[in-house]
Amino acid sequence: MRKIFNAELTQLGSDLAEMSRLVEVAISNAGTALMTGDLRMAEAVIVADEAIDSLERELDTRCVHLLAQQAPVATDLRVIVTALRMASTLERMGDLARHVAQISRRSYPRLAVPEPLSGTFSEMNAAAVRVAQRTTTLLETHDLDLATSIESDDDLLDHLHEDTFTALLGGTWTGSSQETVDTTLLSRYYERFGDHGVSIARRMVYLVTGEFLEDGSPVH
Amino acid sequence: MRKIFNAELTQLGSDLAEMSRLVEVAISNAGTALMTGDLRMAEAVIVADEAIDSLERELDTRCVHLLAQQAPVATDLRVIVTALRMASTLERMGDLARHVAQISRRSYPRLAVPEPLSGTFSEMNAAAVRVAQRTTTLLETHDLDLATSIESDDDLLDHLHEDTFTALLGGTWTGSSQETVDTTLLSRYYERFGDHGVSIARRMVYLVTGEFLEDGSPVH
């Protein structure tokens, strides 16, 4: 009985990692579509989000089932409740990738990111992709060093988000309203990738160590 | 034992309603601060968000405790898992109210919403406050008619969000970049209030009826 339950918990971890891999592909492809104006890739990201949503529903159902069947306590309970929450966070990351792709699609054949900001958004994209990759690896390996680097990339994303606003609000910005609106939303979406990555990283730290992060952040 | 457990489940419901009342006040005050440029009210919303966050942590801890102590199944389990999720959604609504207040504070003494859009944002604010009020009442009474009216206000918020973009992107928009950025973010935050209200409403419908909504939305 215990053996089967252990296998089910392991499976839960694998499925979260699998979901995270799909999110990683979505973020990476959404970024490529955004920076290169690749319409087909943007559309592929939009379609692929359904698979992420459906994986979340599956994971959810399984978690609730395990709670009902196994009446877990202590670490087992924590693993399952954490899986529920991580699945919900990954689903949101998938939504954000879809939002980025939708802006690319709407802008086509124009690039959504105005030329003066393409460097900033390339950096944002690279940081978001790293967050997603490290989230996947963190879920696979439980290597907590990755949590630290996810936090660093989140800080970088916050800075780049600020940089975008500085550019938009500096006197030299000559973009159209459409460009200002798109850039504002895109920058917000990228900033949120970092927040969600950090949320997963902190939950994993808590799961492995039972400890809150130094800054006293609520990890639950 | 069962009697105590029932009392604990009832308490969970009351606490969610209490949390929703705080969110309702936050949204209402953030809207007033936004529309009138009331700096003190904006600051009060920002400070008050801590209470909402701390209520979420309390509720979370209690839910996990109940799962561990009571090993609930069937409806009881559904009630607790739903409470966990609703608390997380309410916490996000509180964050959004704080974001609205932060934009008001940053804009002070200027009003963040440019005059041509003040009508649209008044309507958005009214709709968001209704969503929050009905969410509270829905949590208190389980009256599912309220779920329908939350969905209507979410539709209205989506339309008003579109209207904002139409105004920003129409040829007659003469706002500054700062106004365009603030308006874009504010409109997005208001649109999200609706989504979160609908999320809670659908979970409540599922909790009460065990049924998914007609549109097949994932309610879990």
XYZ file of C-alpha atoms in Angstrom:
440
model
C 0.000 0.000 0.000
C 2.739 2.363 1.101
C 4.768 1.289 -1.919
C 1.951 2.236 -4.285
C 1.454 5.557 -2.514
C 5.172 6.331 -2.824
C 5.005 5.550 -6.515
C 2.038 7.904 -6.822
C 3.913 10.710 -5.065
C 6.901 10.179 -7.361
C 4.566 10.266 -10.339
C 3.147 13.579 -9.083
C 6.678 15.017 -9.076
C 7.334 13.736 -12.601
C 4.092 15.205 -13.858
C 4.891 18.604 -12.357
C 8.292 18.488 -14.081
C 6.564 17.516 -17.322
C 4.154 20.444 -16.948
C 7.124 22.709 -16.260
C 8.835 21.480 -19.449
C 5.759 22.448 -21.463
C 5.755 25.886 -19.786
C 9.465 26.236 -20.582
C 8.798 25.509 -24.271
C 5.855 27.936 -24.247
C 7.922 30.760 -22.745
C 10.846 30.083 -25.062
C 8.651 29.943 -28.177
C 6.599 32.973 -27.130
C 9.858 34.904 -26.726
C 11.109 33.823 -30.148
C 7.775 34.740 -31.733
C 7.909 38.106 -29.989
C 11.457 38.980 -30.996
C 11.297 37.667 -34.581
C 7.631 38.240 -35.458
C 7.113 34.548 -36.231
C 3.340 34.275 -36.575
C 3.196 30.473 -36.766
C 5.216 30.110 -33.623
C 2.927 32.580 -31.822
C -0.079 30.552 -32.906
C 1.561 27.315 -31.804
C 2.085 28.755 -28.300
C -1.565 29.795 -28.105
C -2.771 26.318 -29.124
C -0.272 24.510 -26.874
C -1.570 26.292 -23.774
C -4.557 23.936 -23.798
C -2.263 21.008 -23.038
C -0.855 22.849 -20.030
C -4.343 23.660 -18.768
C -5.445 20.082 -19.179
C -2.346 18.788 -17.386
C -3.178 21.076 -14.475
C -6.704 19.675 -14.265
C -5.343 16.130 -14.327
C -2.806 16.882 -11.621
C -5.467 18.569 -9.515
C -7.825 15.655 -9.767
C -5.037 13.272 -8.834
C -3.985 15.359 -5.817
C -7.539 15.523 -4.479
C -7.890 11.791 -5.091
C -4.681 11.080 -3.162
C -5.862 13.270 -0.295
C -9.106 11.319 -0.154
C -7.635 7.836 -0.586
C -4.479 8.084 1.483
C -5.373 10.596 4.186
C -1.732 11.667 4.167
C -0.079 13.481 7.062
C 3.208 15.300 7.640
C 5.567 15.359 4.637
C 3.232 13.415 2.350
C 0.455 15.912 2.949
C 2.857 18.777 2.357
C 4.005 17.233 -0.924
C 0.465 16.927 -2.216
C -0.726 20.374 -1.156
C 2.454 21.867 -2.627
C 1.874 20.004 -5.892
C -1.643 21.478 -6.086
C -0.220 24.968 -5.722
C 2.717 24.507 -8.047
C 0.394 23.176 -10.746
C -1.727 26.300 -10.406
C 1.359 28.545 -10.646
C 2.678 26.690 -13.703
C -0.716 27.059 -15.331
C -0.508 30.843 -14.794
C 2.970 30.898 -16.359
C 1.487 29.125 -19.369
C -1.259 31.762 -19.564
C 1.333 34.536 -19.517
C 3.267 32.876 -22.368
C -0.030 32.730 -24.261
C -0.628 36.445 -23.574
C 2.838 37.278 -24.961
C 2.094 35.192 -28.058
C -1.297 36.888 -28.475
C 0.339 40.313 -28.513
C 2.845 39.075 -31.136
C 0.019 37.715 -33.241
C -2.017 40.906 -33.000
C 1.017 42.977 -33.993
C 1.944 40.833 -36.982
C 3.575 41.698 -39.385
C 4.875 44.529 -37.204
C 7.168 43.525 -34.314
C 5.385 44.240 -31.016
C 8.573 45.401 -29.308
C 9.788 48.746 -30.646
C 13.398 48.757 -31.793
C 14.826 50.921 -28.965
C 13.577 48.330 -26.446
C 14.552 45.166 -28.276
C 17.734 44.787 -26.209
C 15.809 45.054 -22.939
C 13.202 42.539 -24.070
C 15.865 40.123 -25.328
C 17.296 40.181 -21.834
C 13.856 39.761 -20.257
C 13.146 36.846 -22.526
C 16.483 35.188 -21.743
C 15.878 35.635 -17.997
C 12.327 34.245 -18.221
C 13.536 31.215 -20.186
C 16.253 30.604 -17.570
C 13.633 30.848 -14.795
C 11.500 28.258 -16.575
C 14.436 25.923 -17.281
C 15.651 26.094 -13.707
C 12.137 25.543 -12.413
C 11.984 22.329 -14.432
C 15.386 21.187 -13.183
C 14.510 22.164 -9.610
C 11.368 20.028 -9.831
C 13.402 17.124 -11.240
C 16.441 17.273 -8.958
C 15.398 19.237 -5.832
C 18.778 21.003 -6.139
C 18.136 24.083 -3.992
C 20.981 26.081 -5.555
C 18.598 26.542 -8.439
C 16.159 28.330 -6.133
C 18.822 30.957 -5.515
C 19.449 31.520 -9.186
C 15.717 31.766 -9.866
C 15.587 34.520 -7.229
C 18.468 36.312 -9.008
C 16.717 36.173 -12.352
C 13.557 37.471 -10.708
C 15.559 40.458 -9.430
C 16.944 40.962 -12.925
C 13.425 40.851 -14.386
C 12.285 43.468 -11.857
C 15.162 45.722 -12.906
C 14.465 45.252 -16.606
C 10.776 45.983 -15.940
C 11.861 49.267 -14.313
C 14.183 49.970 -17.255
C 11.272 49.570 -19.642
C 9.230 52.130 -17.731
C 12.193 54.487 -17.558
C 12.478 54.254 -21.340
C 8.736 54.723 -21.880
C 8.549 57.689 -19.550
C 11.856 59.348 -20.446
C 11.609 62.380 -22.676
C 13.089 60.585 -25.657
C 10.323 58.007 -26.147
C 8.640 58.528 -29.520
C 6.659 55.279 -29.778
C 2.995 55.210 -30.770
C 0.231 54.586 -28.201
C -0.036 51.036 -29.518
C 3.657 50.495 -28.861
C 3.376 52.019 -25.396
C 0.393 49.818 -24.514
C 1.996 46.620 -25.873
C 5.319 47.314 -24.211
C 3.656 48.044 -20.869
C 1.704 44.780 -20.937
C 4.646 42.697 -22.176
C 6.934 44.094 -19.521
C 4.354 43.292 -16.853
C 3.982 39.726 -18.165
C 7.746 39.156 -18.096
C 7.986 40.546 -14.603
C 5.278 38.090 -13.506
C 7.218 35.088 -14.921
C 9.868 35.879 -12.324
C 7.358 36.127 -9.479
C 5.815 32.785 -10.344
C 9.235 31.124 -10.648
C 10.139 32.442 -7.200
C 6.852 31.178 -5.787
C 7.658 27.637 -6.987
C 11.279 27.895 -5.836
C 10.255 28.963 -2.317
C 7.694 26.214 -2.014
C 10.368 23.730 -3.029
C 12.794 25.112 -0.444
C 10.094 24.755 2.172
C 9.262 21.241 1.037
C 12.883 20.100 1.205
C 14.068 21.970 4.289
C 10.859 22.800 6.146
C 12.297 26.290 6.476
C 11.149 29.704 5.406
C 13.539 31.819 3.377
C 15.749 34.312 5.187
C 13.582 37.261 4.274
C 10.706 35.649 6.145
C 8.667 35.260 2.992
C 5.535 33.268 3.429
C 6.372 29.937 1.889
C 3.350 27.716 1.887
C -15.461 14.785 17.099
C -17.657 15.268 14.034
C -19.334 18.182 15.782
C -16.013 19.913 16.311
C -14.995 19.248 12.727
C -18.268 20.729 11.470
C -17.665 23.801 13.595
C -14.190 24.085 12.074
C -15.560 23.863 8.539
C -18.135 26.550 9.353
C -15.370 28.698 10.785
C -13.392 28.253 7.558
C -16.375 29.623 5.632
C -16.704 32.596 7.988
C -13.022 33.375 7.683
C -13.179 33.318 3.904
C -16.136 35.714 4.048
C -14.172 37.921 6.440
C -11.210 37.910 4.077
C -13.562 38.784 1.222
C -14.943 41.717 3.226
C -11.408 43.069 3.637
C -10.833 42.666 -0.104
C -14.125 44.445 -0.784
C -13.028 47.400 1.376
C -9.614 47.417 -0.322
C -11.122 47.487 -3.819
C -13.659 50.126 -2.859
C -11.057 52.356 -1.174
C -8.532 51.855 -3.961
C -11.205 52.950 -6.442
C -12.066 56.036 -4.405
C -8.386 56.929 -4.073
C -7.955 56.455 -7.803
C -10.935 58.562 -8.835
C -10.484 61.358 -6.287
C -6.695 61.405 -5.828
C -7.012 60.779 -2.087
C -3.423 60.049 -1.049
C -4.224 58.950 2.503
C -6.794 56.481 1.299
C -4.303 55.062 -1.208
C -1.774 54.624 1.574
C -4.360 52.999 3.814
C -5.112 50.404 1.114
C -1.410 49.634 0.734
C -0.972 49.119 4.482
C -4.212 47.134 4.858
C -3.066 44.576 2.302
C -0.822 43.054 4.971
C -3.884 41.998 6.957
C -5.283 40.216 3.908
C -1.982 38.427 3.304
C -1.789 37.359 6.909
C -5.377 36.106 6.879
C -4.494 33.991 3.847
C -1.553 32.441 5.673
C -3.746 31.682 8.690
C -6.436 30.115 6.550
C -3.853 28.064 4.695
C -2.306 26.736 7.845
C -5.727 25.835 9.188
C -6.720 24.035 5.982
C -3.545 21.950 5.963
C -4.051 21.217 9.655
C -7.620 20.054 9.013
C -6.445 17.843 6.153
C -3.877 16.249 8.461
C -6.090 15.902 11.533
C -9.387 14.914 9.984
C -8.373 13.036 6.839
C -11.562 14.307 5.239
C -13.177 12.683 2.221
C -15.930 13.587 -0.251
C -17.616 16.932 0.408
C -15.513 17.801 3.439
C -12.336 17.355 1.435
C -13.794 19.436 -1.385
C -14.705 22.215 1.046
C -11.178 22.385 2.429
C -9.350 22.234 -0.899
C -11.730 24.875 -2.269
C -11.078 27.101 0.742
C -7.339 26.860 0.098
C -7.862 28.012 -3.475
C -10.356 30.748 -2.686
C -8.007 32.177 -0.074
C -5.247 32.329 -2.669
C -7.566 34.061 -5.164
C -8.758 36.592 -2.568
C -5.148 37.329 -1.690
C -4.483 38.107 -5.375
C -7.500 40.446 -5.457
C -6.016 42.246 -2.454
C -2.692 42.569 -4.292
C -4.451 44.084 -7.291
C -6.212 46.642 -5.063
C -2.793 47.472 -3.633
C -1.386 47.901 -7.163
C -4.229 50.307 -8.023
C -3.504 52.271 -4.830
C 0.217 52.334 -5.630
C -0.454 53.906 -9.024
C -2.698 56.531 -7.357
C 0.012 57.271 -4.826
C 2.727 57.571 -7.476
C 0.539 59.926 -9.524
C -0.376 62.184 -6.620
C -1.281 65.072 -6.790
C -2.154 64.343 -10.432
C -5.091 61.960 -10.996
C -3.810 58.726 -12.550
C -6.847 58.360 -14.816
C -6.899 60.970 -17.583
C -10.131 62.937 -17.791
C -11.432 61.419 -21.079
C -11.350 57.977 -19.450
C -12.761 58.878 -16.064
C -16.247 57.678 -17.033
C -14.929 54.291 -18.154
C -12.886 53.847 -14.986
C -15.820 54.901 -12.795
C -17.789 52.093 -14.395
C -14.897 49.639 -13.994
C -14.564 50.578 -10.366
C -18.301 50.181 -9.743
C -18.267 46.766 -11.445
C -15.211 45.610 -9.467
C -16.798 46.734 -6.186
C -19.985 44.837 -7.091
C -17.929 41.729 -7.879
C -16.253 41.976 -4.482
C -19.517 42.613 -2.615
C -21.243 39.718 -4.319
C -18.288 37.461 -3.676
C -18.613 38.227 0.032
C -22.356 37.595 0.002
C -21.900 34.431 -2.057
C -19.416 33.140 0.518
C -21.846 34.003 3.321
C -25.087 32.751 1.801
C -24.148 30.252 -0.956
C -26.849 31.969 -3.058
C -25.832 30.851 -6.548
C -27.761 33.642 -8.294
C -24.866 35.815 -7.199
C -22.487 33.663 -9.253
C -24.447 34.632 -12.361
C -24.270 38.326 -11.605
C -20.527 38.061 -10.915
C -20.154 36.532 -14.378
C -22.142 39.459 -15.867
C -19.919 42.012 -14.181
C -16.863 40.129 -15.410
C -18.230 40.436 -18.960
C -18.807 44.132 -18.358
C -15.235 44.529 -17.089
C -13.919 42.785 -20.215
C -15.895 45.197 -22.395
C -14.708 48.238 -20.461
C -11.126 46.930 -20.721
C -11.611 46.783 -24.503
C -13.124 50.292 -24.457
C -10.039 51.591 -22.689
C -7.773 50.159 -25.371
C -10.019 51.510 -28.106
C -9.699 54.970 -26.530
C -5.929 54.656 -26.091
C -5.393 53.444 -29.645
C -7.942 55.612 -31.404
C -6.547 58.564 -33.289
C -7.891 61.109 -30.810
C -5.826 60.009 -27.790
C -3.506 62.816 -26.703
C -2.412 61.497 -23.303
C 1.234 61.426 -22.228
C 3.240 58.193 -22.123
C 2.816 58.183 -18.347
C -0.953 58.350 -18.757
C -0.905 55.614 -21.386
C 1.218 53.340 -19.180
C -0.881 53.950 -16.047
C -4.150 53.504 -17.887
C -2.982 50.268 -19.497
C -1.937 48.782 -16.159
C -5.047 49.985 -14.323
C -7.335 48.602 -16.987
C -5.553 45.255 -16.808
C -5.883 45.190 -12.994
C -9.618 45.907 -13.161
C -10.094 43.241 -15.795
C -8.342 40.760 -13.471
C -10.708 41.575 -10.559
C -13.480 40.145 -12.721
C -11.534 36.980 -13.574
C -10.776 36.299 -9.922
C -14.397 36.906 -8.890
C -15.521 34.430 -11.541
C -12.977 31.902 -10.338
C -14.432 32.052 -6.819
C -18.009 32.011 -8.118
C -17.374 28.889 -10.227
C -15.694 27.077 -7.378
C -18.698 27.878 -5.211
C -21.107 26.593 -7.861
C -19.087 23.392 -8.028
C -19.007 23.079 -4.266
C -22.766 23.494 -3.936
C -23.950 21.575 -6.998
C -21.011 19.332 -7.890
C -21.511 20.528 -11.461
C -19.383 22.337 -13.951
C -20.774 25.479 -15.512
C -22.533 25.230 -18.864
C -19.550 26.476 -20.811
C -17.584 23.498 -19.561
C -15.165 25.676 -17.649
C -12.805 23.813 -15.456
C -14.164 24.357 -11.986
C -11.903 22.816 -9.438
